């Protein structure tokens, strides 16, 4: 690969930058040239992806090709690193999906690069309707280190993040054991007590998974899972800023409580994302409806069934909903999640060349992607007006 110069405006300072790339790495970053209008940023990092564009990781018949195709779809959106997220399922199903993702990584170096590890969301979540969300109750079970070891044996140690509810008696010991192996333990889909949450954080839990969702609809006003997690500065928090999971005031107040430096945007997008509105059979929630406004829900209930909005499209929404600057929203989708994937998400000499170039102005809802590079490789974007068909 020859030397390539990619320029654009830095969202932090507003001034132009020229990024020199060689052999997949950023060689140098220089000021200029003047007159750039498009923005430049590190590629987006999504810690919670179930699927997109008809490719669903929680499908019972998951194939390595699906993982490869999903990776390509996300690259075209400027998501250069993502963490495949498997929801609660039987051990047999989880192991089959873990194996499949591991195979996909082996088949393609760019897929291996873009998938640093796998996030298992569950199966040790709350049993209760509400906090459990769309996870199947029958497959919810207590934390089991021996089962975790079998996941790792099946996937070649690819599980790097686990979300659990800390209400289980063994949650703290399990958290400690996983943390000691370098696995990020996250709290979510829970109605645990303050003491149980604090015990899990003491044991090493580092992140609140999609805070404000996966919790009871009604809760005690002072003693509840939200305040405890918001007040604990040891926890990062991820948020789904698709405009459906959290109203503006809740998102804004929660990000302010956590601070920009500890807030992360995740998509939680499922295989239904990117498809036309309608009712689908989804691996997450069964029969689900995607409304024209992008809301993805279980018909006849108030429960959401994941999101249909990819991370790229949540940047503009987060800016509007939480009154963020472009630079703050990007920090929450690059540098901050990057701390969970080995320090990616920063434009600096020596880093892998994961870059996006895009248009954005406060008047528009969405960032408009012009170009993306993954590990120095230019990605071919979808032609404008291209539509997707259900796989
Ligand atoms: Zn969830």
Short mmCIF file of C-alpha atoms and ligand atoms in Angstrom, two decimals:
data_model
loop_
_atom_site.label_atom_id
_atom_site.label_comp_id
_atom_site.label_asym_id
_atom_site.label_seq_id
_atom_site.Cartn_x
_atom_site.Cartn_y
_atom_site.Cartn_z
CA UNK A 1 0.00 0.00 0.00
CA UNK A 2 1.39 3.38 -0.94
CA UNK A 3 1.33 6.59 1.03
CA UNK A 4 -2.10 8.15 1.05
CA UNK A 5 -3.09 11.56 2.45
CA UNK A 6 -6.61 11.96 3.81
CA UNK A 7 -7.69 15.43 4.89
CA UNK A 8 -10.70 16.96 6.61
CA UNK A 9 -11.76 19.21 9.46
CA UNK A 10 -11.04 18.12 13.00
CA UNK A 11 -14.34 18.13 14.96
CA UNK A 12 -12.47 19.14 18.13
CA UNK A 13 -10.84 22.32 16.79
CA UNK A 14 -12.68 22.96 13.50
CA UNK A 15 -9.36 23.33 11.66
CA UNK A 16 -8.11 21.15 8.81
CA UNK A 17 -5.93 18.09 9.26
CA UNK A 18 -3.98 15.97 6.80
CA UNK A 19 -3.56 12.38 7.87
CA UNK A 20 -0.79 10.43 6.14
CA UNK A 21 -1.47 6.71 5.91
CA UNK A 22 0.97 3.98 4.93
CA UNK A 23 0.60 0.21 5.13
CA UNK A 24 -2.59 0.46 7.19
CA UNK A 25 -1.16 2.84 9.78
CA UNK A 26 -1.31 6.56 10.40
CA UNK A 27 2.19 7.86 9.78
CA UNK A 28 1.68 11.52 10.65
CA UNK A 29 -0.97 14.17 11.21
CA UNK A 30 -0.23 17.68 9.88
CA UNK A 31 -2.27 20.89 9.82
CA UNK A 32 -4.04 21.97 6.60
CA UNK A 33 -4.91 22.28 3.81
CA UNK A 34 -7.19 25.32 4.14
CA UNK A 35 -10.72 25.29 2.78
CA UNK A 36 -11.74 21.77 3.84
CA UNK A 37 -15.48 21.51 4.46
CA UNK A 38 -15.89 17.79 5.21
CA UNK A 39 -15.12 16.48 8.68
CA UNK A 40 -12.62 13.73 9.48
CA UNK A 41 -12.70 11.37 12.45
CA UNK A 42 -11.49 8.02 13.64
CA UNK A 43 -13.84 5.24 12.50
CA UNK A 44 -16.86 4.49 14.66
CA UNK A 45 -16.71 1.75 17.30
CA UNK A 46 -19.92 -0.06 18.29
CA UNK A 47 -19.79 -2.27 21.39
CA UNK A 48 -23.29 -3.70 20.79
CA UNK A 49 -24.32 -5.04 17.39
CA UNK A 50 -26.81 -7.90 17.01
CA UNK A 51 -27.07 -7.59 13.26
CA UNK A 52 -28.00 -5.27 10.40
CA UNK A 53 -29.57 -5.32 6.94
CA UNK A 54 -31.05 -8.79 7.31
CA UNK A 55 -27.87 -10.30 8.77
CA UNK A 56 -28.70 -11.41 12.32
CA UNK A 57 -26.07 -12.88 14.65
CA UNK A 58 -28.72 -14.47 16.87
CA UNK A 59 -30.23 -16.52 14.04
CA UNK A 60 -30.51 -20.21 14.81
CA UNK A 61 -28.80 -21.00 11.51
CA UNK A 62 -25.98 -18.45 11.76
CA UNK A 63 -23.29 -18.99 9.12
CA UNK A 64 -19.79 -17.50 8.89
CA UNK A 65 -20.82 -15.80 5.60
CA UNK A 66 -23.48 -13.86 7.52
CA UNK A 67 -20.84 -12.48 9.87
CA UNK A 68 -18.62 -11.52 6.93
CA UNK A 69 -21.53 -9.83 5.11
CA UNK A 70 -22.57 -7.98 8.29
CA UNK A 71 -19.02 -6.70 8.73
CA UNK A 72 -19.04 -5.35 5.16
CA UNK A 73 -22.40 -3.61 5.76
CA UNK A 74 -21.08 -1.92 8.90
CA UNK A 75 -17.90 -0.82 7.13
CA UNK A 76 -20.08 0.96 4.55
CA UNK A 77 -21.60 2.92 7.44
CA UNK A 78 -18.20 3.96 8.81
CA UNK A 79 -18.36 1.49 11.71
CA UNK A 80 -14.81 0.20 11.52
CA UNK A 81 -14.80 -1.84 14.74
CA UNK A 82 -17.79 -3.63 16.25
CA UNK A 83 -18.48 -6.14 18.96
CA UNK A 84 -20.92 -8.86 17.84
CA UNK A 85 -23.50 -9.24 20.57
CA UNK A 86 -25.24 -12.53 21.32
CA UNK A 87 -28.32 -12.38 23.49
CA UNK A 88 -29.61 -14.96 25.98
CA UNK A 89 -29.95 -18.41 24.45
CA UNK A 90 -29.31 -22.03 25.42
CA UNK A 91 -25.68 -23.01 25.89
CA UNK A 92 -25.83 -25.12 22.73
CA UNK A 93 -27.06 -22.16 20.67
CA UNK A 94 -24.54 -19.74 22.17
CA UNK A 95 -21.67 -22.12 21.54
CA UNK A 96 -22.75 -22.66 17.91
CA UNK A 97 -22.88 -18.87 17.31
CA UNK A 98 -19.56 -18.25 19.06
CA UNK A 99 -17.91 -20.93 16.89
CA UNK A 100 -19.41 -19.42 13.78
CA UNK A 101 -18.09 -15.92 14.53
CA UNK A 102 -14.67 -17.39 15.30
CA UNK A 103 -14.74 -19.16 11.89
CA UNK A 104 -15.70 -15.94 10.11
CA UNK A 105 -12.72 -14.17 11.70
CA UNK A 106 -10.41 -16.93 10.52
CA UNK A 107 -11.75 -16.65 6.96
CA UNK A 108 -11.03 -12.96 6.46
CA UNK A 109 -8.30 -10.78 8.06
CA UNK A 110 -10.41 -7.61 7.77
CA UNK A 111 -13.26 -9.32 9.65
CA UNK A 112 -10.78 -10.46 12.29
CA UNK A 113 -9.51 -6.90 12.54
CA UNK A 114 -12.98 -5.36 12.86
CA UNK A 115 -14.23 -7.87 15.45
CA UNK A 116 -11.87 -7.64 18.44
CA UNK A 117 -14.06 -9.94 20.55
CA UNK A 118 -17.65 -11.01 21.22
CA UNK A 119 -20.15 -9.58 23.73
CA UNK A 120 -22.45 -12.12 25.39
CA UNK A 121 -25.44 -10.19 26.71
CA UNK A 122 -26.89 -12.69 29.16
CA UNK A 123 -27.86 -15.34 29.95
CA UNK A 124 -27.68 -14.31 33.64
CA UNK A 125 -30.13 -11.42 33.49
CA UNK A 126 -33.24 -10.52 35.46
CA UNK A 127 -36.06 -13.07 35.16
CA UNK A 128 -38.68 -10.33 35.43
CA UNK A 129 -40.75 -8.93 32.57
CA UNK A 130 -39.50 -5.41 31.99
CA UNK A 131 -35.84 -5.56 32.99
CA UNK A 132 -35.44 -8.77 30.96
CA UNK A 133 -36.57 -6.95 27.79
CA UNK A 134 -36.77 -9.21 24.74
CA UNK A 135 -34.45 -11.91 26.16
CA UNK A 136 -36.20 -15.32 26.39
CA UNK A 137 -37.11 -16.09 30.00
CA UNK A 138 -36.71 -19.85 29.58
CA UNK A 139 -33.00 -19.46 28.79
CA UNK A 140 -32.15 -17.09 31.67
CA UNK A 141 -29.88 -18.88 34.16
CA UNK A 142 -27.40 -18.14 36.94
CA UNK A 143 -23.77 -17.23 36.18
CA UNK A 144 -21.73 -20.40 35.62
CA UNK A 145 -17.96 -20.22 35.29
CA UNK A 146 -17.78 -23.71 33.84
CA UNK A 147 -20.19 -22.69 31.09
CA UNK A 148 -18.12 -19.54 30.46
CA UNK A 149 -15.03 -21.74 30.10
CA UNK A 150 -16.90 -23.83 27.51
CA UNK A 151 -17.75 -20.63 25.56
CA UNK A 152 -14.08 -19.75 25.52
CA UNK A 153 -13.02 -23.24 24.52
CA UNK A 154 -15.51 -23.20 21.62
CA UNK A 155 -14.51 -19.75 20.36
CA UNK A 156 -10.79 -19.74 21.03
CA UNK A 157 -11.16 -17.28 23.91
CA UNK A 158 -13.17 -14.81 21.86
CA UNK A 159 -15.67 -13.73 24.54
CA UNK A 160 -14.39 -10.35 25.74
CA UNK A 161 -17.50 -8.79 27.22
CA UNK A 162 -20.36 -10.22 29.28
CA UNK A 163 -23.47 -8.37 30.45
CA UNK A 164 -25.18 -9.73 33.56
CA UNK A 165 -27.63 -8.72 36.24
CA UNK A 166 -25.80 -8.65 39.59
CA UNK A 167 -28.82 -9.91 41.56
CA UNK A 168 -27.55 -13.51 41.37
CA UNK A 169 -25.78 -14.79 44.49
CA UNK A 170 -22.70 -15.77 42.51
CA UNK A 171 -22.55 -12.60 40.39
CA UNK A 172 -19.68 -10.96 42.29
CA UNK A 173 -17.49 -14.09 42.27
CA UNK A 174 -18.21 -14.62 38.55
CA UNK A 175 -17.41 -10.96 37.83
CA UNK A 176 -14.12 -11.27 39.67
CA UNK A 177 -13.14 -14.42 37.79
CA UNK A 178 -13.98 -12.96 34.37
CA UNK A 179 -12.27 -9.65 35.15
CA UNK A 180 -9.12 -11.56 36.12
CA UNK A 181 -9.15 -13.06 32.60
CA UNK A 182 -9.38 -9.61 31.01
CA UNK A 183 -13.10 -9.89 30.17
CA UNK A 184 -15.16 -6.70 30.51
CA UNK A 185 -18.12 -7.36 32.79
CA UNK A 186 -21.12 -5.09 32.26
CA UNK A 187 -24.33 -4.61 34.21
CA UNK A 188 -27.68 -4.60 32.48
CA UNK A 189 -31.21 -6.00 32.21
CA UNK A 190 -31.40 -5.77 35.97
CA UNK A 191 -33.45 -4.71 38.95
CA UNK A 192 -30.69 -5.55 41.42
CA UNK A 193 -30.32 -3.67 44.71
CA UNK A 194 -27.80 -0.89 45.23
CA UNK A 195 -25.73 -3.27 47.37
CA UNK A 196 -25.65 -5.92 44.65
CA UNK A 197 -24.64 -3.37 42.03
CA UNK A 198 -21.89 -1.96 44.23
CA UNK A 199 -20.62 -5.46 45.02
CA UNK A 200 -20.37 -6.22 41.28
CA UNK A 201 -18.47 -2.98 40.65
CA UNK A 202 -16.17 -3.76 43.59
CA UNK A 203 -15.56 -7.13 41.89
CA UNK A 204 -14.59 -5.44 38.61
CA UNK A 205 -17.72 -4.55 36.58
CA UNK A 206 -16.85 -1.62 34.33
CA UNK A 207 -19.83 -0.62 32.21
CA UNK A 208 -23.60 -0.18 32.47
CA UNK A 209 -25.12 -1.73 29.34
CA UNK A 210 -27.64 0.59 27.60
CA UNK A 211 -28.40 2.42 30.82
CA UNK A 212 -32.02 3.53 31.16
CA UNK A 213 -33.25 0.52 29.18
CA UNK A 214 -33.56 -3.06 30.35
CA UNK A 215 -35.02 -1.87 33.63
CA UNK A 216 -38.41 -1.89 35.35
CA UNK A 217 -40.97 0.56 34.07
CA UNK A 218 -41.87 1.55 37.65
CA UNK A 219 -39.22 1.94 40.33
CA UNK A 220 -38.62 3.37 43.79
CA UNK A 221 -37.79 7.05 43.36
CA UNK A 222 -34.57 7.21 45.39
CA UNK A 223 -33.36 3.64 45.63
CA UNK A 224 -33.14 2.24 42.13
CA UNK A 225 -30.72 0.83 39.58
CA UNK A 226 -30.40 4.11 37.68
CA UNK A 227 -29.16 6.37 40.48
CA UNK A 228 -26.76 3.76 41.82
CA UNK A 229 -25.12 3.23 38.44
CA UNK A 230 -25.15 6.90 37.50
CA UNK A 231 -23.48 7.84 40.77
CA UNK A 232 -20.72 5.22 40.59
CA UNK A 233 -17.79 6.91 38.82
CA UNK A 234 -16.09 3.56 38.29
CA UNK A 235 -18.73 2.63 35.71
CA UNK A 236 -18.85 3.76 32.10
CA UNK A 237 -22.38 3.73 30.67
CA UNK A 238 -23.60 2.96 27.18
CA UNK A 239 -26.70 4.62 25.77
CA UNK A 240 -28.97 3.87 22.79
CA UNK A 241 -29.57 7.27 21.23
CA UNK A 242 -31.97 6.17 18.48
CA UNK A 243 -34.73 8.52 19.64
CA UNK A 244 -36.91 5.61 20.81
CA UNK A 245 -35.05 4.04 23.72
CA UNK A 246 -34.57 7.23 25.76
CA UNK A 247 -36.41 10.54 25.65
CA UNK A 248 -34.31 13.65 25.24
CA UNK A 249 -34.41 14.76 28.90
CA UNK A 250 -33.44 11.32 30.22
CA UNK A 251 -30.54 10.93 27.76
CA UNK A 252 -29.27 14.45 28.39
CA UNK A 253 -29.48 14.14 32.18
CA UNK A 254 -27.84 10.71 32.23
CA UNK A 255 -24.94 11.79 30.01
CA UNK A 256 -24.43 14.85 32.23
CA UNK A 257 -24.42 12.67 35.34
CA UNK A 258 -21.91 10.23 33.83
CA UNK A 259 -19.84 12.89 32.11
CA UNK A 260 -18.87 12.82 28.44
CA UNK A 261 -15.69 10.92 29.31
CA UNK A 262 -17.60 7.95 30.71
CA UNK A 263 -20.46 7.88 28.21
CA UNK A 264 -20.60 5.59 25.18
CA UNK A 265 -23.05 5.44 22.29
CA UNK A 266 -24.06 1.96 21.18
CA UNK A 267 -26.54 1.04 18.47
CA UNK A 268 -27.94 -2.27 19.81
CA UNK A 269 -29.00 -2.64 16.18
CA UNK A 270 -30.55 -5.95 15.09
CA UNK A 271 -30.84 -7.70 11.74
CA UNK A 272 -34.06 -5.76 11.14
CA UNK A 273 -32.08 -2.48 10.98
CA UNK A 274 -31.82 -1.09 7.47
CA UNK A 275 -34.90 -3.02 6.24
CA UNK A 276 -38.21 -1.53 5.10
CA UNK A 277 -40.92 -0.88 7.74
CA UNK A 278 -43.10 -3.91 8.41
CA UNK A 279 -43.59 -6.93 10.65
CA UNK A 280 -40.79 -9.47 10.71
CA UNK A 281 -39.87 -12.71 12.44
CA UNK A 282 -36.80 -11.73 14.45
CA UNK A 283 -34.37 -13.86 16.42
CA UNK A 284 -34.74 -11.12 19.05
CA UNK A 285 -38.32 -11.05 20.35
CA UNK A 286 -40.05 -13.26 17.75
CA UNK A 287 -42.67 -11.33 15.83
CA UNK A 288 -41.52 -7.69 15.81
CA UNK A 289 -42.71 -4.56 14.07
CA UNK A 290 -40.47 -1.93 12.54
CA UNK A 291 -42.44 1.33 12.32
CA UNK A 292 -41.81 3.95 9.66
CA UNK A 293 -40.17 6.18 12.30
CA UNK A 294 -37.59 3.47 13.08
CA UNK A 295 -39.15 2.21 16.32
CA UNK A 296 -38.65 -1.58 16.62
CA UNK A 297 -41.06 -3.17 19.10
CA UNK A 298 -43.01 -6.23 20.18
CA UNK A 299 -46.53 -5.66 18.81
CA UNK A 300 -49.20 -5.15 21.49
CA UNK A 301 -46.64 -4.24 24.17
CA UNK A 302 -44.57 -1.23 25.14
CA UNK A 303 -41.36 -3.30 24.89
CA UNK A 304 -38.70 -2.50 22.35
CA UNK A 305 -36.96 -5.38 20.56
CA UNK A 306 -33.54 -3.83 20.07
CA UNK A 307 -32.87 -0.96 17.73
CA UNK A 308 -33.11 -0.54 13.97
CA UNK A 309 -30.73 2.43 13.90
CA UNK A 310 -27.03 1.88 13.20
CA UNK A 311 -24.43 3.80 15.21
CA UNK A 312 -23.71 6.24 12.36
CA UNK A 313 -27.31 7.46 12.40
CA UNK A 314 -27.38 7.85 16.19
CA UNK A 315 -24.60 10.48 16.17
CA UNK A 316 -26.86 13.22 14.79
CA UNK A 317 -29.73 12.08 17.01
CA UNK A 318 -27.55 12.14 20.15
CA UNK A 319 -26.39 15.66 19.28
CA UNK A 320 -29.99 16.86 19.09
CA UNK A 321 -31.46 14.84 21.95
CA UNK A 322 -28.71 15.47 24.50
CA UNK A 323 -27.56 18.88 23.25
CA UNK A 324 -24.06 17.64 22.46
CA UNK A 325 -21.41 19.07 20.17
CA UNK A 326 -20.28 17.00 17.17
CA UNK A 327 -16.98 16.43 18.89
CA UNK A 328 -18.65 15.18 22.10
CA UNK A 329 -20.92 12.77 20.24
CA UNK A 330 -17.98 11.42 18.23
CA UNK A 331 -15.92 10.98 21.39
CA UNK A 332 -18.73 8.78 22.69
CA UNK A 333 -18.60 6.67 19.51
CA UNK A 334 -14.82 6.49 19.00
CA UNK A 335 -12.37 7.29 21.83
CA UNK A 336 -14.57 6.15 24.71
CA UNK A 337 -15.65 2.75 23.33
CA UNK A 338 -12.08 2.51 22.00
CA UNK A 339 -10.90 2.13 25.60
CA UNK A 340 -12.69 -1.23 25.60
CA UNK A 341 -10.99 -2.42 22.40
CA UNK A 342 -7.33 -1.81 23.04
CA UNK A 343 -7.23 1.96 22.61
CA UNK A 344 -8.69 2.27 19.10
CA UNK A 345 -10.72 5.34 18.11
CA UNK A 346 -8.00 7.99 18.22
CA UNK A 347 -6.33 9.74 15.30
CA UNK A 348 -2.65 9.61 16.16
CA UNK A 349 0.58 8.63 14.49
CA UNK A 350 1.16 4.90 14.88
CA UNK A 351 -2.53 4.00 15.19
CA UNK A 352 -4.33 1.77 12.70
CA UNK A 353 -5.83 3.89 9.93
CA UNK A 354 -9.55 3.60 10.73
CA UNK A 355 -11.00 6.82 9.37
CA UNK A 356 -14.23 8.37 8.20
CA UNK A 357 -14.86 11.53 6.23
CA UNK A 358 -18.33 13.05 6.31
CA UNK A 359 -20.57 16.11 6.09
CA UNK A 360 -22.55 17.36 9.04
CA UNK A 361 -24.12 20.64 10.04
CA UNK A 362 -26.33 21.48 13.04
CA UNK A 363 -29.32 21.88 10.72
CA UNK A 364 -29.30 18.25 9.57
CA UNK A 365 -30.19 15.18 11.61
CA UNK A 366 -27.62 12.88 10.20
CA UNK A 367 -23.94 12.74 9.37
CA UNK A 368 -23.47 12.06 5.67
CA UNK A 369 -20.61 9.68 5.04
CA UNK A 370 -18.28 10.39 2.11
CA UNK A 371 -15.56 7.83 2.66
CA UNK A 372 -14.31 5.24 5.13
CA UNK A 373 -11.05 3.38 5.64
CA UNK A 374 -10.61 0.26 7.73
CA UNK A 375 -7.05 -0.53 8.75
CA UNK A 376 -5.93 1.65 5.83
CA UNK A 377 -8.17 -0.01 3.26
CA UNK A 378 -10.65 2.25 1.43
CA UNK A 379 -14.23 1.01 1.70
CA UNK A 380 -16.59 1.21 -1.22
CA UNK A 381 -19.75 2.93 0.03
CA UNK A 382 -23.25 2.05 -1.17
CA UNK A 383 -24.36 4.17 -4.13
CA UNK A 384 -26.90 6.79 -3.14
CA UNK A 385 -30.47 5.51 -3.17
CA UNK A 386 -29.39 1.86 -2.96
CA UNK A 387 -31.95 -0.29 -1.17
CA UNK A 388 -31.55 -3.52 0.67
CA UNK A 389 -33.56 -6.68 0.43
CA UNK A 390 -34.36 -9.03 3.26
CA UNK A 391 -31.80 -11.82 3.41
ZN1 LIG B 1 -30.11 -5.40 25.97
#
